[in-house]
Coordinates of C-alpha atoms and ligand atoms in Angstrom, one line a residue:
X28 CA -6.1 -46.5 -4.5
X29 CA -8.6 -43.8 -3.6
X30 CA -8.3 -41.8 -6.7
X31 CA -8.9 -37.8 -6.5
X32 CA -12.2 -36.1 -6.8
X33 CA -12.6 -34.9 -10.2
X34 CA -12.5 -30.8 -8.6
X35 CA -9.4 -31.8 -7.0
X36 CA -7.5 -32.9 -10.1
X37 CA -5.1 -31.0 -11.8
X38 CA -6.4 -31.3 -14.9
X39 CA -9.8 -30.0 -13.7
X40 CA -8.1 -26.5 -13.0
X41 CA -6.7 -26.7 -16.2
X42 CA -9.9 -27.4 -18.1
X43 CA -11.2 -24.8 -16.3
X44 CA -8.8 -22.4 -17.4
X45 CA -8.9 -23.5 -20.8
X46 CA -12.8 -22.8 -20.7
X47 CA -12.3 -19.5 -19.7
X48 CA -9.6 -18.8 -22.0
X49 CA -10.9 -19.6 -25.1
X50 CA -13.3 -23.0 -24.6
X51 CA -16.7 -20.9 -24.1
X52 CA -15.5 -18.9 -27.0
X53 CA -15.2 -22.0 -29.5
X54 CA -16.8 -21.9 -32.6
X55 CA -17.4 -25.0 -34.5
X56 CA -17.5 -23.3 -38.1
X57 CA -14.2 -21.6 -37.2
X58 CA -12.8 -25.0 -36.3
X59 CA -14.1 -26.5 -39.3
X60 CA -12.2 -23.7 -41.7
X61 CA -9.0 -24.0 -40.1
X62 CA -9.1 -28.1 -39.5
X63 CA -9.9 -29.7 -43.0
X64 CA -9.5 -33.0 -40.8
X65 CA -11.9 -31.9 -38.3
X66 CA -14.3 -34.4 -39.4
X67 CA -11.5 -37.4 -39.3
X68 CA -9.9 -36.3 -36.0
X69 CA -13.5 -36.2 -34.1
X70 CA -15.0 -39.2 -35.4
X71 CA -14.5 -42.8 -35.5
X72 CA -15.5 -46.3 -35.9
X73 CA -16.4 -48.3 -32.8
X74 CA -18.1 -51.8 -33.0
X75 CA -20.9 -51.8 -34.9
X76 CA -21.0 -47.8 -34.1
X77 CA -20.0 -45.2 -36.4
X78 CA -19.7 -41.8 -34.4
X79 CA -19.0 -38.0 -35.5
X80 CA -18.0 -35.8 -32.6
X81 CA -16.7 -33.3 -35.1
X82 CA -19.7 -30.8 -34.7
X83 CA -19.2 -31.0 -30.5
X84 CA -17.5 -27.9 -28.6
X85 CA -14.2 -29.6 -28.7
X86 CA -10.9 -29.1 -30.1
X87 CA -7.3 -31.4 -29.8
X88 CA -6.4 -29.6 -26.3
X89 CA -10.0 -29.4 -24.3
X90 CA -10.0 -33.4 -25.7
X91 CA -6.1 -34.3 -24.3
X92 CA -7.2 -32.5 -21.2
X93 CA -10.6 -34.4 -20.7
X94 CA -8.6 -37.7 -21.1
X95 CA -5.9 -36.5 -18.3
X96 CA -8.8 -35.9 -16.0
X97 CA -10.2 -39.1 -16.9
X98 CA -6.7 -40.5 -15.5
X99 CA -6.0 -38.3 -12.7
X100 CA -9.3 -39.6 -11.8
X101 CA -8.4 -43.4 -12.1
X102 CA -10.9 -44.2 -14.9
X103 CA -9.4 -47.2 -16.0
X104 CA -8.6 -48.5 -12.6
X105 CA -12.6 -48.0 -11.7
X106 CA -13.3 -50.1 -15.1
X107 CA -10.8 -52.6 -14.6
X108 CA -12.3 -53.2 -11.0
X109 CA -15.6 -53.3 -12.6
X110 CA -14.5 -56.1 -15.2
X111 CA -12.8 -57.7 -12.6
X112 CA -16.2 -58.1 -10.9
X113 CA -15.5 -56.2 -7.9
X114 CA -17.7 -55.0 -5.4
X115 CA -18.1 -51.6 -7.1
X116 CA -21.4 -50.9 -6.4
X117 CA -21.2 -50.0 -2.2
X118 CA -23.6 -49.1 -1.0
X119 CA -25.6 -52.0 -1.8
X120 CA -22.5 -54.4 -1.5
X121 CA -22.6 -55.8 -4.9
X122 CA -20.3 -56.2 -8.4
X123 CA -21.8 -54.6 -11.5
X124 CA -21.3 -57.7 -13.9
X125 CA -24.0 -57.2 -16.7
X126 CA -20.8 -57.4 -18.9
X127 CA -20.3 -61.1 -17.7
X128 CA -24.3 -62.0 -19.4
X129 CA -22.6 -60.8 -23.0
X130 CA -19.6 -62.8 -22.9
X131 CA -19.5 -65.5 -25.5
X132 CA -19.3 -69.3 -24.4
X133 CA -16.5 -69.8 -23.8
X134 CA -15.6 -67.1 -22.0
X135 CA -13.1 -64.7 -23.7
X136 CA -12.6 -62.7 -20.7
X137 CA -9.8 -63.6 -18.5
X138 CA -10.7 -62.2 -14.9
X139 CA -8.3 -61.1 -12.4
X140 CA -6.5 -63.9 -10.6
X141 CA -8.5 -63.1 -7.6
X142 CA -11.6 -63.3 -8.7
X143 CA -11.3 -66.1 -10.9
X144 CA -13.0 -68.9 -9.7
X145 CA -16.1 -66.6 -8.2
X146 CA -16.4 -65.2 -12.0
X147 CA -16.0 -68.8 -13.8
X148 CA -18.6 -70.1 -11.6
X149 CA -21.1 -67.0 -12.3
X150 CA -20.5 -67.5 -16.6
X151 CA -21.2 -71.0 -16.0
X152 CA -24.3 -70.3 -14.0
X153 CA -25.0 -67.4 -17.2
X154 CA -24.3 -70.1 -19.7
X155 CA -26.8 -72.5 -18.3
X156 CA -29.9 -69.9 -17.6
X157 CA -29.0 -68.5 -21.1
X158 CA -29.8 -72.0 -23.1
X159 CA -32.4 -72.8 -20.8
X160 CA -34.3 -69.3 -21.7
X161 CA -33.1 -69.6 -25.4
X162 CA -34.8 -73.1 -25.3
X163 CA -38.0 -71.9 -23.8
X164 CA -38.0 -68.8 -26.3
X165 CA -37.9 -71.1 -29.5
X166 CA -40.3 -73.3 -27.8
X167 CA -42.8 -70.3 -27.1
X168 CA -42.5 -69.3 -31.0
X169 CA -43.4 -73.2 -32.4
X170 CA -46.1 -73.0 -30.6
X171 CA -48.9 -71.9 -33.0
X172 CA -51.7 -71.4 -30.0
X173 CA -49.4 -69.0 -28.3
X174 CA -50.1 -65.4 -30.0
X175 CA -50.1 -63.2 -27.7
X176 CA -46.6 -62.4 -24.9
X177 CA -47.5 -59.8 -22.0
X178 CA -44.4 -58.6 -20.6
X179 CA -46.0 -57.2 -17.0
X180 CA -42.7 -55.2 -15.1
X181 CA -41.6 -52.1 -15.5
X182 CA -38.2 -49.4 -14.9
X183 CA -35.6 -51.8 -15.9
X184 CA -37.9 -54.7 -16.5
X185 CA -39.6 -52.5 -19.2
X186 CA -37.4 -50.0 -21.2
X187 CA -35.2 -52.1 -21.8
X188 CA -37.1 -55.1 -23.6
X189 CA -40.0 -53.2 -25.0
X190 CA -37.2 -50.6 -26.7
X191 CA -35.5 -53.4 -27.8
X192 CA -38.9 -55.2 -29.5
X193 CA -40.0 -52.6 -31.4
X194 CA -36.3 -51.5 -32.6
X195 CA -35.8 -54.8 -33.6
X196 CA -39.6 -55.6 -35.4
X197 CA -38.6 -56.5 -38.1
X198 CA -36.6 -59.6 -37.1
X199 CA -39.5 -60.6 -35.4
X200 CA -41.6 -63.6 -36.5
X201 CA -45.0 -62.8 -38.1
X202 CA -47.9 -64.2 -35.7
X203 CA -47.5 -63.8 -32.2
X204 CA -47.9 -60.2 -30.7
X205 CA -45.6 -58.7 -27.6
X206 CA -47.6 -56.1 -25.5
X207 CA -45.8 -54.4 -22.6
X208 CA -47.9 -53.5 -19.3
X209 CA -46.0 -51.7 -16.5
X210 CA -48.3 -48.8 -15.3
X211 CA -50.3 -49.2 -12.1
X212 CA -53.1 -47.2 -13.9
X213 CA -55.4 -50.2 -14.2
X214 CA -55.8 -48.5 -17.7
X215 CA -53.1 -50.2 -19.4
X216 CA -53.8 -54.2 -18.3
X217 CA -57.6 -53.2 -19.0
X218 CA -56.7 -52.1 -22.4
X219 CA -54.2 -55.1 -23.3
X220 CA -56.6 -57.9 -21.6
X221 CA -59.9 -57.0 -24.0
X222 CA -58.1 -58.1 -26.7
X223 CA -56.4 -61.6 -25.1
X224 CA -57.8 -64.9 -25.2
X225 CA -56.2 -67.2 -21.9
X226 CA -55.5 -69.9 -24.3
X227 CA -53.6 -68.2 -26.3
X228 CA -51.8 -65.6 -23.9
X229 CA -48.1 -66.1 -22.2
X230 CA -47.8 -63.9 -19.2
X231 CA -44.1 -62.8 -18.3
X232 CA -43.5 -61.1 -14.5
X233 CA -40.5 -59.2 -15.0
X234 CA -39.2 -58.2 -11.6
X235 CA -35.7 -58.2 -10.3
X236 CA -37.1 -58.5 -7.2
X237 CA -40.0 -59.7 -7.3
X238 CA -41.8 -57.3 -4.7
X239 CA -42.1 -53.9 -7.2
X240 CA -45.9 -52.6 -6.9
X241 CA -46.6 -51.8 -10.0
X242 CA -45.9 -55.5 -11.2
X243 CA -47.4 -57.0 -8.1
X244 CA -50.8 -55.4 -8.6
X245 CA -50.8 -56.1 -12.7
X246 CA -49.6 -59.7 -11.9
X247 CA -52.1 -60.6 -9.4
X248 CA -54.9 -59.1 -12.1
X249 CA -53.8 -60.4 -14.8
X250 CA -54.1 -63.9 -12.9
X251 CA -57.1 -63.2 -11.6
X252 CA -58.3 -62.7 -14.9
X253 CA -57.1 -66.2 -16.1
X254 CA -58.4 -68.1 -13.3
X255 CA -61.7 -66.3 -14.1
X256 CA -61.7 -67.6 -17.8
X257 CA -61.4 -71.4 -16.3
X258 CA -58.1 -71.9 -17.6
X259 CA -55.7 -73.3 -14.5
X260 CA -52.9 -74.0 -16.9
X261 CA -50.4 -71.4 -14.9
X262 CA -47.1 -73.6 -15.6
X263 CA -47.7 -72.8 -19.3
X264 CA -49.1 -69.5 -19.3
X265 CA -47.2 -67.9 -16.7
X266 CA -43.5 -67.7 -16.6
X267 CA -41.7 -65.1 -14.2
X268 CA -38.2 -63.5 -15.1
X269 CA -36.8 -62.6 -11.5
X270 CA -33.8 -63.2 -9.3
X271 CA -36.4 -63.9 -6.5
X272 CA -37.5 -67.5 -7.8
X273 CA -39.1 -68.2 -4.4
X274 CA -41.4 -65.2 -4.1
X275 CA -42.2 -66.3 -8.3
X276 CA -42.9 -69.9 -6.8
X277 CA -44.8 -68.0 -3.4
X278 CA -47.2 -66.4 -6.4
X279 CA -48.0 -69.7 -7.8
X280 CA -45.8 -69.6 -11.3
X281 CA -43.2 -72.5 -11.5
X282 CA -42.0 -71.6 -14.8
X283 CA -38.8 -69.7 -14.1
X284 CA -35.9 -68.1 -15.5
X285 CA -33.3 -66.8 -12.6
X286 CA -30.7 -63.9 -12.5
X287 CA -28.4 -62.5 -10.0
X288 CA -28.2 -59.6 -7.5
X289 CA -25.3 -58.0 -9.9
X290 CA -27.4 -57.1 -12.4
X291 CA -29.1 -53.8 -11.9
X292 CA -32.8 -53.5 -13.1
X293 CA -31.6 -51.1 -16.1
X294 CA -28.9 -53.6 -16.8
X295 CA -30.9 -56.4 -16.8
X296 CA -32.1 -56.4 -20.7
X297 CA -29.2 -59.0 -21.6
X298 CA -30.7 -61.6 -18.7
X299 CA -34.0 -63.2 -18.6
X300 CA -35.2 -59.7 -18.4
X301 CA -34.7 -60.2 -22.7
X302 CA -36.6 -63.4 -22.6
X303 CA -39.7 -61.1 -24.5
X304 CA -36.8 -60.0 -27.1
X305 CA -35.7 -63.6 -27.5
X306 CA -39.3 -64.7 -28.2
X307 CA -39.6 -62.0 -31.0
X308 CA -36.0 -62.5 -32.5
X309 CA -35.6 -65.9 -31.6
X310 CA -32.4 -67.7 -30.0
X311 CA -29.9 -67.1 -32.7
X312 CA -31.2 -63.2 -33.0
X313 CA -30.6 -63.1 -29.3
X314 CA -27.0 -64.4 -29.4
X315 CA -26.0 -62.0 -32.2
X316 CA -27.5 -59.0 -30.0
X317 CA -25.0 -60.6 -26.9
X318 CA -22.5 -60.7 -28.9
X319 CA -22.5 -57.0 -30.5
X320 CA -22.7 -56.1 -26.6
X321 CA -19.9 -57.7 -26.4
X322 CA -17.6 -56.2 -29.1
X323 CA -18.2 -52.8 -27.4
X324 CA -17.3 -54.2 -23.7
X325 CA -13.8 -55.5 -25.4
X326 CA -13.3 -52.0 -27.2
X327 CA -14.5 -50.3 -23.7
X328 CA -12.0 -52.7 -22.2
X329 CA -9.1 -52.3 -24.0
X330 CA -9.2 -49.5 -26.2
X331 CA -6.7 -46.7 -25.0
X332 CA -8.7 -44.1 -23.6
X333 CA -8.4 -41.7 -26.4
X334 CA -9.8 -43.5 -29.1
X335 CA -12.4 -45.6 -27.1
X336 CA -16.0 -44.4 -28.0
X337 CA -17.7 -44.5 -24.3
X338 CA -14.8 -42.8 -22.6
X339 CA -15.0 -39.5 -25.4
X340 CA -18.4 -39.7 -25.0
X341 CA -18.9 -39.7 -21.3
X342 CA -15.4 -37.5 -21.0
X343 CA -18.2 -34.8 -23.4
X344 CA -21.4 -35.3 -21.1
X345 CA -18.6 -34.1 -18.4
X346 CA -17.2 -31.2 -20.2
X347 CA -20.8 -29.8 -21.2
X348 CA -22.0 -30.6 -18.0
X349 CA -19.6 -29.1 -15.8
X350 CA -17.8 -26.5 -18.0
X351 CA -20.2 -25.0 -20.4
X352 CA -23.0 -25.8 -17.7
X353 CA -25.6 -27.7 -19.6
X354 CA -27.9 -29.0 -18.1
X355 CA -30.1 -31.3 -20.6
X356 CA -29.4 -33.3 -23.7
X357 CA -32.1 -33.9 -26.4
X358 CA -31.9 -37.6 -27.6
X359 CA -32.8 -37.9 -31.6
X360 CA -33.5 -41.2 -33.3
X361 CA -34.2 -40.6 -36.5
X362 CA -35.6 -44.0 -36.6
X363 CA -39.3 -44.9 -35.8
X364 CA -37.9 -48.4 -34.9
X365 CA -36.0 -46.5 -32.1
X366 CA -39.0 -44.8 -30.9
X367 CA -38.4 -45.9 -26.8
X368 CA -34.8 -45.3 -27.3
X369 CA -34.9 -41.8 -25.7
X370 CA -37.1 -43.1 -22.6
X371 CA -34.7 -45.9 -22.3
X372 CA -31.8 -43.3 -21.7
X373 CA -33.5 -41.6 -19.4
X374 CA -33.4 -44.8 -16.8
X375 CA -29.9 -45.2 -17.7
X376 CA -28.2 -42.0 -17.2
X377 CA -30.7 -40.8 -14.9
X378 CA -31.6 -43.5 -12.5
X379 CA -27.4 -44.3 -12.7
X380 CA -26.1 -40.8 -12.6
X381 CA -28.9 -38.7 -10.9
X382 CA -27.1 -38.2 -7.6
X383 CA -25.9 -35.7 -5.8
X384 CA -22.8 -37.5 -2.8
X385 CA -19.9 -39.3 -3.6
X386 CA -19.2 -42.7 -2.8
X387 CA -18.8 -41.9 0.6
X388 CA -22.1 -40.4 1.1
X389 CA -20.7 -36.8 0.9
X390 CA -22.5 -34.1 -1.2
X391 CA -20.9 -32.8 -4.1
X392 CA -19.7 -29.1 -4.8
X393 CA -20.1 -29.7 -8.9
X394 CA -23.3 -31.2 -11.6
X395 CA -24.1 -34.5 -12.5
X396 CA -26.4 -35.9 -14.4
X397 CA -28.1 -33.6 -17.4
X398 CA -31.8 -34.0 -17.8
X399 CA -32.2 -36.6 -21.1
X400 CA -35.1 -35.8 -22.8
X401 CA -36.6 -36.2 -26.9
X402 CA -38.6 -38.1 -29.5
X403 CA -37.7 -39.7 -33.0
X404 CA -37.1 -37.3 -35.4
X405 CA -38.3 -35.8 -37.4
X406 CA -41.4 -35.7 -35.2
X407 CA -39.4 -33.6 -32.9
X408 CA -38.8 -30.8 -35.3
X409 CA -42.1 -30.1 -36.0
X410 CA -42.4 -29.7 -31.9
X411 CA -39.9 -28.7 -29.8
X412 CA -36.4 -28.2 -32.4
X413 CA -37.5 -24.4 -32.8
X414 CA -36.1 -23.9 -29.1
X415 CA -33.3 -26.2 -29.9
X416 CA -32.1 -23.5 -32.8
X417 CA -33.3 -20.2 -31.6
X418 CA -33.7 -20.8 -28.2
X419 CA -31.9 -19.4 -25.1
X420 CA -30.2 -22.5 -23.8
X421 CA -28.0 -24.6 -25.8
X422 CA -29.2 -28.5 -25.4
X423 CA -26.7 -30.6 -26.8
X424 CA -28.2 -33.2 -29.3
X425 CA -27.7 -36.6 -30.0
X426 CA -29.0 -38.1 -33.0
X427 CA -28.8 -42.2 -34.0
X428 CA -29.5 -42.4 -37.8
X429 CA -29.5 -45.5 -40.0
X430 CA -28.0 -46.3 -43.0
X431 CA -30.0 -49.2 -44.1
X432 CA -33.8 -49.1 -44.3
X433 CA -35.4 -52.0 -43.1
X434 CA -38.5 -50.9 -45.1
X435 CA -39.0 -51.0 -49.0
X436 CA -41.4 -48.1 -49.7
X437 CA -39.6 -45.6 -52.3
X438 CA -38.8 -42.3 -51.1
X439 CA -38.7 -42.3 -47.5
X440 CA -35.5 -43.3 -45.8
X441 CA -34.0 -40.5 -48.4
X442 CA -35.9 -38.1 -47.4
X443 CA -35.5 -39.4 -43.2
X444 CA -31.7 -39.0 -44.1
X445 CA -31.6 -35.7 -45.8
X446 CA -33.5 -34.5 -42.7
X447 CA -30.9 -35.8 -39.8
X448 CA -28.2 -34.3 -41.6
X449 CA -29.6 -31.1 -42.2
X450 CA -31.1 -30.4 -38.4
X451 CA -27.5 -31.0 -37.2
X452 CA -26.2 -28.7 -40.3
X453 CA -28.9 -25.9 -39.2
X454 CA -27.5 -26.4 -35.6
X455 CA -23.9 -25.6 -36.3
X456 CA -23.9 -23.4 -39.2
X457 CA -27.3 -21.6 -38.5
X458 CA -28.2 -18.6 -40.3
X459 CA -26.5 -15.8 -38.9
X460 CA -27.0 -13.1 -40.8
X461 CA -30.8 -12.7 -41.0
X462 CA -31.9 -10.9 -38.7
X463 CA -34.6 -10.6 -36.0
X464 CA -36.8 -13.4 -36.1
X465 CA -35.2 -15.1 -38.7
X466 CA -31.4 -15.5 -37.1
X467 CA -30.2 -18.5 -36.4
X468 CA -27.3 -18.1 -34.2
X469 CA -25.4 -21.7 -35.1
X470 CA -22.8 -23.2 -33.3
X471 CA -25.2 -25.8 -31.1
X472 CA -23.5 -28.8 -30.8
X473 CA -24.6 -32.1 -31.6
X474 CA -23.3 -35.7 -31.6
X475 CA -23.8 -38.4 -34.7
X476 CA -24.4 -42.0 -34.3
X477 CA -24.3 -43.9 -37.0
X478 CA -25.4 -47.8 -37.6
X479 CA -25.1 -49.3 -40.7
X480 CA -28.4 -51.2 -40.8
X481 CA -30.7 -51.8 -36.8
X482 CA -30.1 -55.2 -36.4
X483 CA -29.5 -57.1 -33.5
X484 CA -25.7 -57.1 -33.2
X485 CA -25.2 -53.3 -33.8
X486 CA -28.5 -52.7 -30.9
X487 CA -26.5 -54.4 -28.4
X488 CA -23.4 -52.8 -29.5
X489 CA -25.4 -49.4 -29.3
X490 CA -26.8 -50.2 -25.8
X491 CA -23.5 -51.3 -24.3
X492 CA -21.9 -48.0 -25.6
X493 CA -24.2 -46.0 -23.7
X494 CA -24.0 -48.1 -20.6
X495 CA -20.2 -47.7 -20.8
X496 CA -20.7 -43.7 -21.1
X497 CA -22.8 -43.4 -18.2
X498 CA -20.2 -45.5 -16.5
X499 CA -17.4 -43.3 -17.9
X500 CA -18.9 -39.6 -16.4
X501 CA -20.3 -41.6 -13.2
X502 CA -16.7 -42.7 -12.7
X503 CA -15.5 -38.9 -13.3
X504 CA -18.3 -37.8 -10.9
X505 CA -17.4 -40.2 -8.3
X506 CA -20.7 -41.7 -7.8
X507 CA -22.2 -44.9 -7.3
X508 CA -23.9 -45.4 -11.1
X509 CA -25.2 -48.7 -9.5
X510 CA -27.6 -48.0 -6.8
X511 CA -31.2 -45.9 -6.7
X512 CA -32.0 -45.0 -3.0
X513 CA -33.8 -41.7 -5.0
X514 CA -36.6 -43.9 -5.7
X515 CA -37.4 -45.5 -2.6
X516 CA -38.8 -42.6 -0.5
X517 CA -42.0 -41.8 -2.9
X518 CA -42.3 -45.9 -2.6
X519 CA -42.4 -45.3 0.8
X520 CA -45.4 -42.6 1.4
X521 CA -47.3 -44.2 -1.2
X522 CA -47.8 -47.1 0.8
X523 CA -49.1 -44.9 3.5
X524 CA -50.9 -42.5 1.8
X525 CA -52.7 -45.9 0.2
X526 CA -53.9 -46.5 3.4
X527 CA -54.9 -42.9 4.3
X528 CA -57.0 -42.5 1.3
X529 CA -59.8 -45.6 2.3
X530 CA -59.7 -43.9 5.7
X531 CA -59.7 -40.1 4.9
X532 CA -56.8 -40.0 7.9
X533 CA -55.1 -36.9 7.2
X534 CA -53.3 -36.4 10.9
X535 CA -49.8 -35.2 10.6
X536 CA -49.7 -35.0 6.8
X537 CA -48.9 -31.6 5.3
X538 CA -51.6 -28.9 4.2
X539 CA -51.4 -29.7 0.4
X540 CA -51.1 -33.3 0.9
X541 CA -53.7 -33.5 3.3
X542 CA -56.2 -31.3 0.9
X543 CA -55.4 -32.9 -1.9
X544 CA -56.0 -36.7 -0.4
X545 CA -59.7 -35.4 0.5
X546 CA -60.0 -34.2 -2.5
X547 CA -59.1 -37.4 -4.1
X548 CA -60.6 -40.0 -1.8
X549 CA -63.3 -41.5 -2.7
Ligands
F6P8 O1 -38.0 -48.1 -8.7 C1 -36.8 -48.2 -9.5 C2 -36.5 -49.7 -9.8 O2 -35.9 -50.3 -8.7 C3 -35.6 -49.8 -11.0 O3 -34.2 -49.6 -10.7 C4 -35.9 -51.1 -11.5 O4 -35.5 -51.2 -12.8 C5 -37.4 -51.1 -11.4 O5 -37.6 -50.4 -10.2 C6 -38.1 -52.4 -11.4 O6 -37.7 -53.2 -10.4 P1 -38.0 -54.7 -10.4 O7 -37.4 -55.3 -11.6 O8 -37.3 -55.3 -9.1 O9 -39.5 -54.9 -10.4

């Protein structure tokens, strides 16, 4: 079935209508005095995931409608395909299976008949990379002379892992240090290397595929600096995390953990991509984070569309997006733990929904991806939240806060609380009446995730969620949320303009690129 473009779909002319008829009118503290169940009907429970839509630009008919657009466009057909580990990603020819790398042993899932035997085959070949990584993780944290991990990869084989470290520090064993290189700016292996000791370092390449500049050029120094110090040991202080094992082997490292062409880079965290995470939380820490992954795929999987927490979510991102026509959305941990959660989104929604054709290659007449952009709170309110309250542009925000402390210093997490609840307060109710500089005008919407304590089950079950809602609006959009081609051009021209700058060759380059090389060469 070829289902209809989301434009095309009846429900999109009546969401339309409903906009102009009383949607870009809505106001949430009118909604809130006539709906004393507001706050019941617009949140819920998900796995692991509490969330309160309740203070978003929504009522009971925009919400029915979004879900009848999420039909009319075949939504649960494109996520059954996807489950069913079909070749949903196109233009690269490839399933989108990350799902498969959270399923618990034995597999709960029950593929299509079809695809049965293909998707047995790949959990067994998941089952047997996962114990052989977990294995290798618990042996890297016996070992007392290891102290130092450097995770060198970066996109996918970054965010991910070094967001998922530091949210999860505190289930991390004391003694042994995970540092995270992926810029090309020498800067950043310099600065991580003056500290290291060879004997005591474990180097992991992260790379999907194994040929990514960036993690070429901090790999080959960061072996270079080893072989310098006189220790040859690379088998035990080099391991590489790629689904390329021969251009890993080609490089000289024989320790290797494998993965598979149907995992994209910013869906790899739950492969050997999380082999740094499974070092810091250990083996059993990274089954528990699997399996709260997993509890959201099943409630992504079988939840009816109107009480399943991806699909509002992502139905929301299309309603803003293509309706009320904003065009970012501020991401607000209010969790120091969660600092790289907001650059982590970025990849996911960004790399995944940033385009601009269909699946067929043909442009698009409508939005797609908002700009994601934001830093824990309550840093951010003493930076950029004054535009978020009295600003021109309403920027939809999203704040994660946590129930449970992990810390025991008096004081804080009270405070931490009384703040997350009172920026989204400010933004709905503002402070209409006064005057000039002083008004608040209220009624900026906002979105409330809520996790009882960070640990590793309710991070996975937080990352999957998200994954899901970026699937959710891609699906709506009719994109491909599974490729990049956007990134490959600039790849492209640097490789040239590398050249061009030993030589100062500047023929048939443009006048600012051309002045700006000789500027720069050296
Ligand atoms: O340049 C974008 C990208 O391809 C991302 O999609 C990916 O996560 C990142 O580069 C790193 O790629 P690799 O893991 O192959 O080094």
């Amino acid at each position: 079935m070829n289902p209809l473009r989301c434009d095309q779909t009846p429900a999109w002319a009546e969401l339309q209508a409903e906009f102009s008829a009383s949607g870009r009118h809505f106001d949430l503290r009118q909604a809130f005095a006539n709906d004393p169940d507001r706050f019941g009907s617009f949140s819920q429970q998900a796995p692991h995931v509490f969330a309160d839509l309740s203070k978003n630009l929504i009522d009971a008919g925009s919400q029915a409608l979004l879900v009848a657009l999420a039909r009319q466009c075949g939504l649960e057909a494109q996520r059954d395909a996807m489950f069913a580990g079909e070749r949903i990603n196109r233009t690269e020819n490839r399933a989108a299976m990350h799902f498969l790398l959270r399923n618990p042993p034995p597999a709960q899932y029950i593929p299509a008949q079809a695809a049965i035997n293909k998707m047995a085959d790949a959990q067994a070949d998941v089952e047997a990379t996962l114990q052989a990584m977990l294995a290798y993780a618990e042996q890297i944290r016996a070992d007392a002379a290891i102290t130092d991990i450097v995770n060198i990869g970066i996109g996918g084989s970054d965010l991910g892992p070094q967001m998922a470290v530091l949210a999860l520090a505190e289930f991390a064993a004391a003694g042994q240090r995970v540092h995270f290189v992926s810029n090309i700016d020498g800067d950043e292996l310099a600065g991580v290397l003056k500290h290291l000791k060879p004997a005591n370092t474990l180097f992991l390449v992260a790379s999907k595929t194994f040929t990514t500049t960036e993690t070429m050029t901090n790999a080959r120094s960061a072996k270079a600096w080893f072989d310098a110090q006189g220790v040859h040991d690379i088998a035990r202080h080099f391991a590489a995390l790629t689904t390329n094992v021969a251009a890993a082997n080609a490089f000289g490292i024989t320790t290797t953990f494998g993965f598979w062409d149907w995992v994209g880079g910013r869906y790899s965290l739950w492969s050997a991509i999380g082999l740094p995470l499974a070092i810091a939380i250990g083996a059993a820490g990274f089954r528990e984070f699997l399996a709260g992954a997993h509890a959201m795929d099943e409630h992504f999987r079988t939840a009816p569309l109107e009480g399943n927490l991806p699909v509002r979510l992502g139905l929301l991102d299309v309603w803003y997006r293509n309706f009320h026509g904003f065009s970012s959305r501020s991401i607000a941990p209010y969790s120091s733990a969660l600092r790289r959660w907001p650059a982590y989104l970025q990849q996911l929604e960004m790399e995944s929904n940033g385009k601009r054709v269909d699946q067929h290659g043909q442009p698009l007449p409508y939005d797609t991806a908002p700009v994601l952009w934001g830093e824990p709170g309550t840093n951010g309110q003493h930076a950029y939240f004054q535009m978020l309250h009295q600003g021109t542009s309403v920027v939809p925000v999203e704040f994660v806060a946590v129930k449970k402390a992990a810390h025991a210093l008096p004081g804080h997490h009270n405070k931490l609380l009384a703040n997350v609840l009172a920026q989204a307060q400010a933004l709905m109710n503002g402070q209409p009446d006064a005057g000039g500089h002083r008004d608040f005008p209220g009624n900026r919407p906002s979105t409330f995730l809520l996790l009882d304590q960070l640990s590793p089950a309710s991070l996975g079950a937080l990352i999957a969620q998200q994954e899901h809602r970026v699937f959710v609006s891609g699906a709506i959009w009719g994109i491909n949320c599974f490729d990049q081609w956007g990134v490959e051009l600039g790849k492209v021209l640097a490789k040239d303009i590398e050249a061009r700058l030993a030589t100062r060759d500047v023929q048939g380059l443009d006048g600012s690129t051309a002045g700006l090389l000789c500027k720069l060469a050296p």
